[in-house]
PDB file of C-alpha atoms and ligand atoms in Angstrom:
ATOM      1  CA  MET G   1      28.038 -78.381-111.435  1.00 62.00           C
ATOM      2  CA  THR G   2      27.104 -81.580-114.224  1.00 86.00           C
ATOM      3  CA  LEU G   3      23.878 -81.100-116.204  1.00 93.00           C
ATOM      4  CA  ARG G   4      21.830 -83.463-117.910  1.00 97.00           C
ATOM      5  CA  ILE G   5      20.152 -83.356-120.997  1.00 97.00           C
ATOM      6  CA  GLY G   6      17.043 -85.005-121.623  1.00 98.00           C
ATOM      7  CA  ILE G   7      15.407 -85.017-124.981  1.00 97.00           C
ATOM      8  CA  ASP G   8      11.034 -85.649-125.685  1.00 95.00           C
ATOM      9  CA  LEU G   9      11.160 -86.844-129.260  1.00 95.00           C
ATOM     10  CA  GLY G  10       7.551 -86.651-130.666  1.00 90.00           C
ATOM     11  CA  GLY G  11       6.032 -87.088-133.268  1.00 87.00           C
ATOM     12  CA  THR G  12       5.230 -83.573-133.679  1.00 88.00           C
ATOM     13  CA  LYS G  13       8.015 -81.599-131.449  1.00 92.00           C
ATOM     14  CA  ILE G  14      10.828 -82.305-129.702  1.00 95.00           C
ATOM     15  CA  GLU G  15      11.323 -81.164-126.562  1.00 95.00           C
ATOM     16  CA  ALA G  16      14.714 -80.959-124.886  1.00 97.00           C
ATOM     17  CA  ALA G  17      15.948 -79.173-121.388  1.00 96.00           C
ATOM     18  CA  ALA G  18      19.087 -79.257-119.579  1.00 97.00           C
ATOM     19  CA  ILE G  19      18.554 -80.511-115.438  1.00 96.00           C
ATOM     20  CA  ASP G  20      20.778 -80.131-112.558  1.00 94.00           C
ATOM     21  CA  PRO G  21      21.656 -82.376-110.452  1.00 93.00           C
ATOM     22  CA  THR G  22      18.742 -81.548-107.747  1.00 92.00           C
ATOM     23  CA  GLY G  23      16.355 -81.554-110.709  1.00 92.00           C
ATOM     24  CA  ARG G  24      15.914 -77.678-111.580  1.00 94.00           C
ATOM     25  CA  ILE G  25      15.356 -76.926-115.505  1.00 94.00           C
ATOM     26  CA  GLN G  26      17.998 -74.726-116.248  1.00 93.00           C
ATOM     27  CA  LEU G  27      17.091 -74.363-119.749  1.00 94.00           C
ATOM     28  CA  ARG G  28      14.701 -75.779-122.554  1.00 94.00           C
ATOM     29  CA  GLN G  29      14.243 -75.846-125.802  1.00 94.00           C
ATOM     30  CA  ARG G  30      11.473 -76.795-128.158  1.00 94.00           C
ATOM     31  CA  ILE G  31      11.545 -77.416-132.617  1.00 95.00           C
ATOM     32  CA  ALA G  32       9.413 -78.834-135.000  1.00 94.00           C
ATOM     33  CA  THR G  33      10.387 -82.450-135.336  1.00 94.00           C
ATOM     34  CA  PRO G  34      11.067 -83.376-139.312  1.00 95.00           C
ATOM     35  CA  THR G  35       8.289 -85.680-139.858  1.00 93.00           C
ATOM     36  CA  GLY G  36       9.336 -87.988-141.913  1.00 95.00           C
ATOM     37  CA  ASP G  37      12.753 -87.638-142.633  1.00 96.00           C
ATOM     38  CA  TYR G  38      15.053 -90.014-140.438  1.00 97.00           C
ATOM     39  CA  ASP G  39      18.162 -87.646-141.720  1.00 97.00           C
ATOM     40  CA  GLY G  40      16.674 -84.788-140.715  1.00 97.00           C
ATOM     41  CA  THR G  41      15.870 -86.135-137.175  1.00 96.00           C
ATOM     42  CA  ILE G  42      19.231 -86.943-136.268  1.00 97.00           C
ATOM     43  CA  ALA G  43      20.170 -83.639-137.572  1.00 97.00           C
ATOM     44  CA  ALA G  44      17.922 -82.053-135.810  1.00 97.00           C
ATOM     45  CA  LEU G  45      18.616 -83.970-131.807  1.00 97.00           C
ATOM     46  CA  ALA G  46      22.273 -83.244-132.960  1.00 97.00           C
ATOM     47  CA  ASP G  47      21.755 -79.595-133.402  1.00 96.00           C
ATOM     48  CA  LEU G  48      19.262 -79.423-130.625  1.00 96.00           C
ATOM     49  CA  VAL G  49      22.119 -80.600-128.132  1.00 97.00           C
ATOM     50  CA  ALA G  50      25.005 -79.266-129.781  1.00 96.00           C
ATOM     51  CA  ARG G  51      22.631 -75.489-129.372  1.00 96.00           C
ATOM     52  CA  ILE G  52      22.165 -76.252-125.549  1.00 96.00           C
ATOM     53  CA  GLU G  53      25.342 -77.268-124.336  1.00 96.00           C
ATOM     54  CA  ARG G  54      26.815 -73.483-126.076  1.00 96.00           C
ATOM     55  CA  ALA G  55      24.259 -72.373-124.016  1.00 95.00           C
ATOM     56  CA  ILE G  56      25.043 -73.472-121.038  1.00 93.00           C
ATOM     57  CA  GLY G  57      29.186 -73.451-121.734  1.00 94.00           C
ATOM     58  CA  ALA G  58      29.208 -77.225-120.910  1.00 92.00           C
ATOM     59  CA  THR G  59      28.861 -80.449-122.463  1.00 94.00           C
ATOM     60  CA  ALA G  60      26.345 -82.898-120.607  1.00 95.00           C
ATOM     61  CA  SER G  61      25.297 -86.363-120.406  1.00 96.00           C
ATOM     62  CA  VAL G  62      22.270 -87.195-123.503  1.00 97.00           C
ATOM     63  CA  GLY G  63      18.955 -89.093-122.519  1.00 98.00           C
ATOM     64  CA  VAL G  64      16.373 -89.721-124.934  1.00 97.00           C
ATOM     65  CA  GLY G  65      12.374 -90.561-124.289  1.00 96.00           C
ATOM     66  CA  MET G  66      10.482 -91.546-127.618  1.00 93.00           C
ATOM     67  CA  PRO G  67       7.564 -93.858-128.811  1.00 87.00           C
ATOM     68  CA  GLY G  68       8.701 -97.319-129.145  1.00 88.00           C
ATOM     69  CA  THR G  69      11.533 -99.243-128.594  1.00 89.00           C
ATOM     70  CA  ILE G  70      15.033 -99.899-129.755  1.00 92.00           C
ATOM     71  CA  VAL G  71      15.566-103.748-129.111  1.00 89.00           C
ATOM     72  CA  ALA G  72      18.736-104.776-127.514  1.00 87.00           C
ATOM     73  CA  GLU G  73      20.272-107.139-129.960  1.00 90.00           C
ATOM     74  CA  THR G  74      19.944-105.290-133.232  1.00 93.00           C
ATOM     75  CA  GLY G  75      19.760-101.838-132.755  1.00 94.00           C
ATOM     76  CA  LEU G  76      16.376-101.401-134.904  1.00 95.00           C
ATOM     77  CA  VAL G  77      13.566 -99.394-133.584  1.00 94.00           C
ATOM     78  CA  LYS G  78      10.536-100.703-133.641  1.00 91.00           C
ATOM     79  CA  ASN G  79       6.766-100.084-132.265  1.00 85.00           C
ATOM     80  CA  SER G  80       7.291 -96.336-132.882  1.00 87.00           C
ATOM     81  CA  ASN G  81       4.432 -94.812-134.044  1.00 84.00           C
ATOM     82  CA  SER G  82       6.965 -92.243-135.638  1.00 89.00           C
ATOM     83  CA  THR G  83       6.995 -94.864-138.408  1.00 91.00           C
ATOM     84  CA  TRP G  84       9.823 -92.863-140.196  1.00 94.00           C
ATOM     85  CA  LEU G  85      12.162 -94.647-137.128  1.00 95.00           C
ATOM     86  CA  ASN G  86      11.154 -97.675-137.312  1.00 95.00           C
ATOM     87  CA  HIS G  87      13.336-100.708-138.845  1.00 97.00           C
ATOM     88  CA  ARG G  88      16.818 -98.018-138.138  1.00 97.00           C
ATOM     89  CA  PRO G  89      19.270 -97.775-135.783  1.00 97.00           C
ATOM     90  CA  LEU G  90      18.209 -94.598-134.236  1.00 97.00           C
ATOM     91  CA  GLY G  91      21.014 -95.253-131.032  1.00 97.00           C
ATOM     92  CA  ARG G  92      24.203 -95.803-133.268  1.00 97.00           C
ATOM     93  CA  ASP G  93      23.101 -93.397-135.358  1.00 98.00           C
ATOM     94  CA  VAL G  94      22.403 -90.326-132.573  1.00 98.00           C
ATOM     95  CA  GLU G  95      25.419 -91.586-130.869  1.00 98.00           C
ATOM     96  CA  ALA G  96      27.700 -91.117-133.706  1.00 98.00           C
ATOM     97  CA  ALA G  97      26.579 -87.408-134.390  1.00 97.00           C
ATOM     98  CA  LEU G  98      26.940 -87.019-130.868  1.00 97.00           C
ATOM     99  CA  GLY G  99      29.980 -88.233-130.388  1.00 96.00           C
ATOM    100  CA  ARG G 100      29.417 -89.896-127.022  1.00 96.00           C
ATOM    101  CA  PRO G 101      27.284 -92.316-125.416  1.00 97.00           C
ATOM    102  CA  VAL G 102      23.038 -92.036-125.318  1.00 97.00           C
ATOM    103  CA  ARG G 103      20.543 -93.448-123.653  1.00 96.00           C
ATOM    104  CA  PHE G 104      17.156 -94.341-125.027  1.00 96.00           C
ATOM    105  CA  ALA G 105      13.829 -95.228-123.233  1.00 94.00           C
ATOM    106  CA  ASN G 106      10.061 -95.534-124.675  1.00 91.00           C
ATOM    107  CA  ASP G 107       7.966 -92.754-123.332  1.00 90.00           C
ATOM    108  CA  ALA G 108       5.686 -94.650-120.766  1.00 94.00           C
ATOM    109  CA  ASN G 109       8.910 -95.426-119.304  1.00 96.00           C
ATOM    110  CA  CYS G 110      10.660 -92.048-119.079  1.00 96.00           C
ATOM    111  CA  PHE G 111       6.824 -91.059-117.498  1.00 96.00           C
ATOM    112  CA  ALA G 112       8.076 -94.013-114.327  1.00 98.00           C
ATOM    113  CA  LEU G 113      11.567 -92.761-114.390  1.00 97.00           C
ATOM    114  CA  SER G 114      10.388 -89.120-114.133  1.00 97.00           C
ATOM    115  CA  GLU G 115       7.808 -89.627-111.513  1.00 97.00           C
ATOM    116  CA  ALA G 116       9.934 -92.112-108.898  1.00 97.00           C
ATOM    117  CA  ILE G 117      13.570 -90.284-109.026  1.00 95.00           C
ATOM    118  CA  ASP G 118      12.028 -86.797-108.087  1.00 94.00           C
ATOM    119  CA  GLY G 119       8.177 -86.680-108.405  1.00 97.00           C
ATOM    120  CA  ALA G 120       4.928 -88.086-107.099  1.00 98.00           C
ATOM    121  CA  ALA G 121       6.755 -91.467-106.209  1.00 98.00           C
ATOM    122  CA  ALA G 122      10.294 -90.103-105.052  1.00 97.00           C
ATOM    123  CA  GLY G 123      11.790 -92.230-102.646  1.00 95.00           C
ATOM    124  CA  CYS G 124       9.099 -95.838-103.214  1.00 97.00           C
ATOM    125  CA  GLY G 125      10.956 -98.545-103.770  1.00 97.00           C
ATOM    126  CA  THR G 126       8.443-100.083-106.578  1.00 98.00           C
ATOM    127  CA  VAL G 127       6.593 -97.535-108.640  1.00 98.00           C
ATOM    128  CA  PHE G 128       4.489 -98.270-111.796  1.00 98.00           C
ATOM    129  CA  GLY G 129       3.741 -94.876-113.896  1.00 98.00           C
ATOM    130  CA  ALA G 130       0.237 -95.879-115.314  1.00 98.00           C
ATOM    131  CA  ILE G 131      -0.751 -94.128-118.977  1.00 95.00           C
ATOM    132  CA  LEU G 132      -4.168 -93.317-119.479  1.00 95.00           C
ATOM    133  CA  GLY G 133      -4.269 -91.145-122.484  1.00 91.00           C
ATOM    134  CA  THR G 134      -4.481 -92.004-125.834  1.00 88.00           C
ATOM    135  CA  GLY G 135      -3.037 -95.775-125.365  1.00 90.00           C
ATOM    136  CA  VAL G 136      -2.519 -97.162-122.254  1.00 94.00           C
ATOM    137  CA  GLY G 137       1.094 -97.956-121.478  1.00 94.00           C
ATOM    138  CA  GLY G 138       3.306 -98.152-118.180  1.00 96.00           C
ATOM    139  CA  GLY G 139       6.304 -98.821-117.073  1.00 97.00           C
ATOM    140  CA  ILE G 140       8.292-100.349-113.727  1.00 98.00           C
ATOM    141  CA  VAL G 141      10.628 -98.290-111.504  1.00 98.00           C
ATOM    142  CA  ILE G 142      12.446-100.516-109.049  1.00 97.00           C
ATOM    143  CA  GLY G 143      15.003 -98.932-107.004  1.00 95.00           C
ATOM    144  CA  GLY G 144      15.334 -95.879-109.016  1.00 93.00           C
ATOM    145  CA  ARG G 145      15.952 -97.985-112.501  1.00 94.00           C
ATOM    146  CA  LEU G 146      13.997 -99.128-114.811  1.00 95.00           C
ATOM    147  CA  LEU G 147      13.183-102.733-115.658  1.00 96.00           C
ATOM    148  CA  ILE G 148      13.457-102.587-119.045  1.00 91.00           C
ATOM    149  CA  GLY G 149      12.649-106.928-119.909  1.00 91.00           C
ATOM    150  CA  ALA G 150      13.857-109.515-121.948  1.00 88.00           C
ATOM    151  CA  ASN G 151      10.968-107.994-124.881  1.00 86.00           C
ATOM    152  CA  ALA G 152      11.762-104.873-123.711  1.00 86.00           C
ATOM    153  CA  ILE G 153       8.041-104.526-122.795  1.00 90.00           C
ATOM    154  CA  ALA G 154       8.348-104.857-119.391  1.00 94.00           C
ATOM    155  CA  GLY G 155       5.188-101.999-117.639  1.00 96.00           C
ATOM    156  CA  GLU G 156       2.961-102.652-121.133  1.00 93.00           C
ATOM    157  CA  TRP G 157      -0.183-103.611-119.634  1.00 95.00           C
ATOM    158  CA  GLY G 158      -2.226-101.972-121.964  1.00 95.00           C
ATOM    159  CA  HIS G 159      -2.972-104.758-123.719  1.00 94.00           C
ATOM    160  CA  ASN G 160      -3.405-107.442-121.120  1.00 97.00           C
ATOM    161  CA  PRO G 161      -7.032-108.651-121.576  1.00 97.00           C
ATOM    162  CA  LEU G 162      -9.263-106.707-118.934  1.00 98.00           C
ATOM    163  CA  PRO G 163      -9.401-108.636-116.016  1.00 97.00           C
ATOM    164  CA  ALA G 164     -12.364-110.111-114.059  1.00 96.00           C
ATOM    165  CA  PRO G 165     -14.831-108.942-117.116  1.00 97.00           C
ATOM    166  CA  GLU G 166     -18.665-108.503-116.426  1.00 96.00           C
ATOM    167  CA  PRO G 167     -20.823-110.552-119.116  1.00 96.00           C
ATOM    168  CA  ASP G 168     -21.435-107.450-120.863  1.00 95.00           C
ATOM    169  CA  GLU G 169     -17.684-106.449-121.032  1.00 97.00           C
ATOM    170  CA  ILE G 170     -16.884-110.159-122.900  1.00 96.00           C
ATOM    171  CA  PRO G 171     -15.483-110.139-125.413  1.00 96.00           C
ATOM    172  CA  GLY G 172     -15.047-106.698-125.241  1.00 96.00           C
ATOM    173  CA  PRO G 173     -14.423-104.235-128.504  1.00 97.00           C
ATOM    174  CA  ALA G 174     -11.820-105.137-130.837  1.00 96.00           C
ATOM    175  CA  CYS G 175      -8.233-103.886-130.403  1.00 94.00           C
ATOM    176  CA  TYR G 176      -5.635-102.538-133.018  1.00 89.00           C
ATOM    177  CA  CYS G 177      -3.296-105.065-131.769  1.00 88.00           C
ATOM    178  CA  GLY G 178      -6.015-107.759-133.340  1.00 94.00           C
ATOM    179  CA  ARG G 179      -7.470-108.801-129.792  1.00 95.00           C
ATOM    180  CA  SER G 180     -10.335-107.942-128.113  1.00 97.00           C
ATOM    181  CA  GLY G 181     -10.950-106.557-125.138  1.00 97.00           C
ATOM    182  CA  CYS G 182      -7.732-105.036-124.405  1.00 97.00           C
ATOM    183  CA  ILE G 183      -7.236-103.118-121.078  1.00 98.00           C
ATOM    184  CA  GLU G 184      -6.373-100.023-123.513  1.00 96.00           C
ATOM    185  CA  THR G 185      -9.953-100.604-125.285  1.00 97.00           C
ATOM    186  CA  PHE G 186     -11.444 -99.940-122.211  1.00 98.00           C
ATOM    187  CA  LEU G 187      -9.245 -97.827-120.253  1.00 97.00           C
ATOM    188  CA  SER G 188      -8.154 -95.545-122.699  1.00 95.00           C
ATOM    189  CA  GLY G 189      -8.962 -92.126-123.716  1.00 94.00           C
ATOM    190  CA  PRO G 190     -10.557 -93.222-126.691  1.00 95.00           C
ATOM    191  CA  GLY G 191     -11.943 -96.168-124.842  1.00 97.00           C
ATOM    192  CA  LEU G 192     -13.820 -94.555-122.191  1.00 97.00           C
ATOM    193  CA  ALA G 193     -15.377 -92.399-124.771  1.00 97.00           C
ATOM    194  CA  ALA G 194     -16.582 -95.182-127.078  1.00 97.00           C
ATOM    195  CA  ASP G 195     -17.492 -96.709-123.676  1.00 97.00           C
ATOM    196  CA  HIS G 196     -20.172 -93.842-122.660  1.00 98.00           C
ATOM    197  CA  ARG G 197     -20.757 -93.868-126.696  1.00 97.00           C
ATOM    198  CA  ARG G 198     -22.496 -97.496-125.975  1.00 96.00           C
ATOM    199  CA  HIS G 199     -24.579 -96.946-123.665  1.00 96.00           C
ATOM    200  CA  GLY G 200     -25.955 -94.112-124.973  1.00 95.00           C
ATOM    201  CA  GLY G 201     -23.896 -90.813-123.947  1.00 95.00           C
ATOM    202  CA  GLY G 202     -23.875 -89.718-127.327  1.00 94.00           C
ATOM    203  CA  ASP G 203     -20.170 -88.252-128.650  1.00 96.00           C
ATOM    204  CA  LEU G 204     -17.679 -87.176-125.954  1.00 96.00           C
ATOM    205  CA  ALA G 205     -13.983 -87.252-125.670  1.00 95.00           C
ATOM    206  CA  GLY G 206     -12.639 -89.545-122.732  1.00 92.00           C
ATOM    207  CA  PRO G 207     -11.377 -85.264-121.153  1.00 90.00           C
ATOM    208  CA  GLN G 208     -14.932 -84.202-121.301  1.00 94.00           C
ATOM    209  CA  ILE G 209     -16.563 -87.032-119.980  1.00 96.00           C
ATOM    210  CA  ALA G 210     -14.747 -86.024-116.728  1.00 92.00           C
ATOM    211  CA  ALA G 211     -15.488 -82.500-116.855  1.00 92.00           C
ATOM    212  CA  GLY G 212     -19.101 -83.668-117.399  1.00 95.00           C
ATOM    213  CA  ALA G 213     -19.362 -86.162-114.600  1.00 93.00           C
ATOM    214  CA  ALA G 214     -17.801 -83.624-112.374  1.00 91.00           C
ATOM    215  CA  ALA G 215     -20.226 -80.764-113.030  1.00 93.00           C
ATOM    216  CA  GLY G 216     -22.966 -83.503-112.254  1.00 94.00           C
ATOM    217  CA  ASP G 217     -23.844 -84.882-115.285  1.00 96.00           C
ATOM    218  CA  ARG G 218     -25.620 -88.498-114.910  1.00 96.00           C
ATOM    219  CA  GLN G 219     -24.581 -90.427-118.115  1.00 97.00           C
ATOM    220  CA  CYS G 220     -21.381 -88.813-117.491  1.00 97.00           C
ATOM    221  CA  ARG G 221     -20.963 -90.268-113.530  1.00 97.00           C
ATOM    222  CA  ALA G 222     -22.125 -93.767-114.912  1.00 97.00           C
ATOM    223  CA  SER G 223     -19.151 -93.879-117.452  1.00 97.00           C
ATOM    224  CA  LEU G 224     -16.675 -92.407-115.140  1.00 97.00           C
ATOM    225  CA  ASP G 225     -18.238 -95.268-112.194  1.00 97.00           C
ATOM    226  CA  ARG G 226     -17.525 -98.167-114.666  1.00 98.00           C
ATOM    227  CA  TYR G 227     -14.267 -96.665-116.049  1.00 98.00           C
ATOM    228  CA  ALA G 228     -13.229 -96.128-112.112  1.00 98.00           C
ATOM    229  CA  THR G 229     -13.977 -99.791-111.719  1.00 98.00           C
ATOM    230  CA  ARG G 230     -12.753-100.995-114.242  1.00 98.00           C
ATOM    231  CA  LEU G 231      -8.969 -99.151-113.695  1.00 98.00           C
ATOM    232  CA  ALA G 232      -9.261-101.034-110.150  1.00 98.00           C
ATOM    233  CA  ARG G 233      -9.279-104.377-111.734  1.00 98.00           C
ATOM    234  CA  ALA G 234      -7.099-103.589-114.152  1.00 98.00           C
ATOM    235  CA  LEU G 235      -3.797-102.300-111.324  1.00 98.00           C
ATOM    236  CA  ALA G 236      -4.913-104.737-108.886  1.00 98.00           C
ATOM    237  CA  SER G 237      -3.802-107.433-110.974  1.00 98.00           C
ATOM    238  CA  VAL G 238      -0.226-104.924-111.646  1.00 98.00           C
ATOM    239  CA  ILE G 239      -0.116-105.141-107.663  1.00 98.00           C
ATOM    240  CA  ASN G 240      -0.416-108.663-107.321  1.00 98.00           C
ATOM    241  CA  LEU G 241       2.556-108.853-109.339  1.00 97.00           C
ATOM    242  CA  ILE G 242       5.045-106.533-108.480  1.00 98.00           C
ATOM    243  CA  ASP G 243       3.380-104.969-105.436  1.00 98.00           C
ATOM    244  CA  PRO G 244       4.640-100.800-105.776  1.00 98.00           C
ATOM    245  CA  ASP G 245       4.760 -99.067-103.291  1.00 98.00           C
ATOM    246  CA  ALA G 246       3.148 -96.013-105.264  1.00 98.00           C
ATOM    247  CA  ILE G 247       0.973 -95.961-108.443  1.00 98.00           C
ATOM    248  CA  VAL G 248       1.305 -92.761-110.587  1.00 98.00           C
ATOM    249  CA  LEU G 249      -1.436 -91.935-113.017  1.00 98.00           C
ATOM    250  CA  GLY G 250       0.021 -90.042-116.427  1.00 95.00           C
ATOM    251  CA  GLY G 251      -2.160 -89.115-119.316  1.00 92.00           C
ATOM    252  CA  GLY G 252      -4.876 -86.788-119.961  1.00 91.00           C
ATOM    253  CA  LEU G 253      -7.024 -89.130-117.440  1.00 94.00           C
ATOM    254  CA  SER G 254      -5.206 -88.271-115.016  1.00 95.00           C
ATOM    255  CA  ALA G 255      -5.985 -85.375-114.554  1.00 93.00           C
ATOM    256  CA  CYS G 256     -10.020 -86.750-112.887  1.00 94.00           C
ATOM    257  CA  THR G 257      -9.589 -86.327-109.838  1.00 94.00           C
ATOM    258  CA  MET G 258     -12.040 -88.731-108.464  1.00 95.00           C
ATOM    259  CA  LEU G 259     -10.301 -91.590-108.981  1.00 97.00           C
ATOM    260  CA  TYR G 260      -7.505 -91.161-106.257  1.00 98.00           C
ATOM    261  CA  GLU G 261      -9.773 -92.167-103.994  1.00 97.00           C
ATOM    262  CA  GLU G 262     -12.214 -94.295-106.070  1.00 98.00           C
ATOM    263  CA  VAL G 263      -9.987 -97.075-107.688  1.00 98.00           C
ATOM    264  CA  PRO G 264      -7.824 -97.679-104.318  1.00 98.00           C
ATOM    265  CA  ARG G 265     -11.546 -98.390-102.227  1.00 98.00           C
ATOM    266  CA  ARG G 266     -12.589-100.684-105.162  1.00 98.00           C
ATOM    267  CA  TRP G 267      -9.195-102.526-105.937  1.00 98.00           C
ATOM    268  CA  GLY G 268      -9.095-104.228-102.535  1.00 97.00           C
ATOM    269  CA  ARG G 269     -11.205-107.205-103.305  1.00 95.00           C
ATOM    270  CA  HIS G 270      -9.301-108.403-106.255  1.00 97.00           C
ATOM    271  CA  ILE G 271      -5.532-108.168-104.260  1.00 98.00           C
ATOM    272  CA  LEU G 272      -4.234-110.990-102.789  1.00 97.00           C
ATOM    273  CA  SER G 273      -3.524-109.028 -99.044  1.00 97.00           C
ATOM    274  CA  ASP G 274      -6.240-107.870 -96.204  1.00 94.00           C
ATOM    275  CA  ARG G 275      -4.300-104.968 -95.955  1.00 96.00           C
ATOM    276  CA  VAL G 276      -3.470-102.764 -99.315  1.00 97.00           C
ATOM    277  CA  VAL G 277      -0.756 -99.532 -98.563  1.00 98.00           C
ATOM    278  CA  THR G 278      -0.404 -99.456-102.571  1.00 98.00           C
ATOM    279  CA  ARG G 279      -0.797 -95.451-103.061  1.00 98.00           C
ATOM    280  CA  LEU G 280      -2.392 -94.262-106.314  1.00 98.00           C
ATOM    281  CA  VAL G 281      -1.286 -90.527-106.933  1.00 98.00           C
ATOM    282  CA  PRO G 282      -1.193 -87.953-109.676  1.00 98.00           C
ATOM    283  CA  PRO G 283       1.956 -86.999-111.314  1.00 97.00           C
ATOM    284  CA  ALA G 284       4.032 -84.214-110.089  1.00 97.00           C
ATOM    285  CA  HIS G 285       6.257 -83.017-113.597  1.00 94.00           C
ATOM    286  CA  GLY G 286       2.793 -83.010-115.928  1.00 85.00           C
ATOM    287  CA  ASP G 287       4.093 -82.520-119.485  1.00 84.00           C
ATOM    288  CA  SER G 288       7.811 -82.647-118.312  1.00 91.00           C
ATOM    289  CA  SER G 289       7.790 -85.676-117.234  1.00 92.00           C
ATOM    290  CA  GLY G 290       9.169 -86.335-121.237  1.00 92.00           C
ATOM    291  CA  VAL G 291      12.250 -84.568-120.531  1.00 96.00           C
ATOM    292  CA  ARG G 292      12.812 -85.474-117.109  1.00 97.00           C
ATOM    293  CA  GLY G 293      13.034 -88.948-117.053  1.00 96.00           C
ATOM    294  CA  ALA G 294      14.831 -88.625-120.153  1.00 97.00           C
ATOM    295  CA  ALA G 295      17.808 -86.541-118.081  1.00 97.00           C
ATOM    296  CA  TRP G 296      17.200 -89.212-115.798  1.00 96.00           C
ATOM    297  CA  LEU G 297      18.163 -91.956-117.945  1.00 96.00           C
ATOM    298  CA  TRP G 298      21.524 -91.337-116.516  1.00 95.00           C
ATOM    299  CA  PRO G 299      20.865 -91.673-112.563  1.00 89.00           C
ATOM    300  CA  PRO G 300      21.632 -89.378-110.059  1.00 84.00           C
ATOM    301  CA  ASP G 301      23.569 -92.540-108.144  1.00 77.00           C
ATOM    302  CA  GLU G 302      25.921 -92.638-111.129  1.00 75.00           C
ATOM    303  CA  GLY G 303      29.054 -91.092-110.797  1.00 50.00           C
ATOM    304  CA  GLN G 304      27.120 -87.678-112.690  1.00 50.00           C
TER     305      GLN G 304
HETATM  306 ZN1   ZN E 401      -4.346-104.498-127.551  1.00 59.72          ZN
END
């Protein structure tokens, strides 16, 4: 039986799993990331794969999910918050250490792929995976394949301006990217927390506001209500562009159950279709999406 190894290369931990062709996880491993140490990171990845392959008694395909992307023309990492990887030929070095081709994708893309292949959007032709966490990211899967794009930024909607802004949303909060009013400044966990503060709700983190709203707190409800309306506008522009069968939410705020009813109720007026069949769904795989999506970078129909 052919197995796939998926690796989630995080800033503090490296997680790996071997999955079988039906998507069942056979084995999991987790180690601390050699933070700040590039050569150590390569060695740790090679060691992790060797250990898993000893345990399963076979060689496997290897996919890696990571923060940031590898630029196709140069082979160098860019935009990674694991800064010691930036400007390094991570792909080439890992392939040399393992003696085989290895596929890489950023973690938002791995999330989208995991949910599209055998998760909440299994069987859907076009899928948008939207991460609503510390940041706002996204990935697009069409026909079981990730859309990467000419600049390797396909799906990165977090730094588009919030669509159809209200007067009090202009110019919007300053974003670290240098712009103002980015979707991320409203729809990330810290963005929700800042909005709650601006409206006099005090100092609460995003998930606490969601919990407060569920418990009936009036100010938390008002903040979450604004959040749902903004998310509806932001996702409507995604629907107008790629018209997905399903949108899967990920990240900490995907646990907020009211969004799955309220957002589709509110997005219609911004979508150029009298009937909208796109489904908004919670993730099926939770924290396992990183390793699962990385493993599926070698797709089920690709001869394995
Ligand atoms: Zn921005």
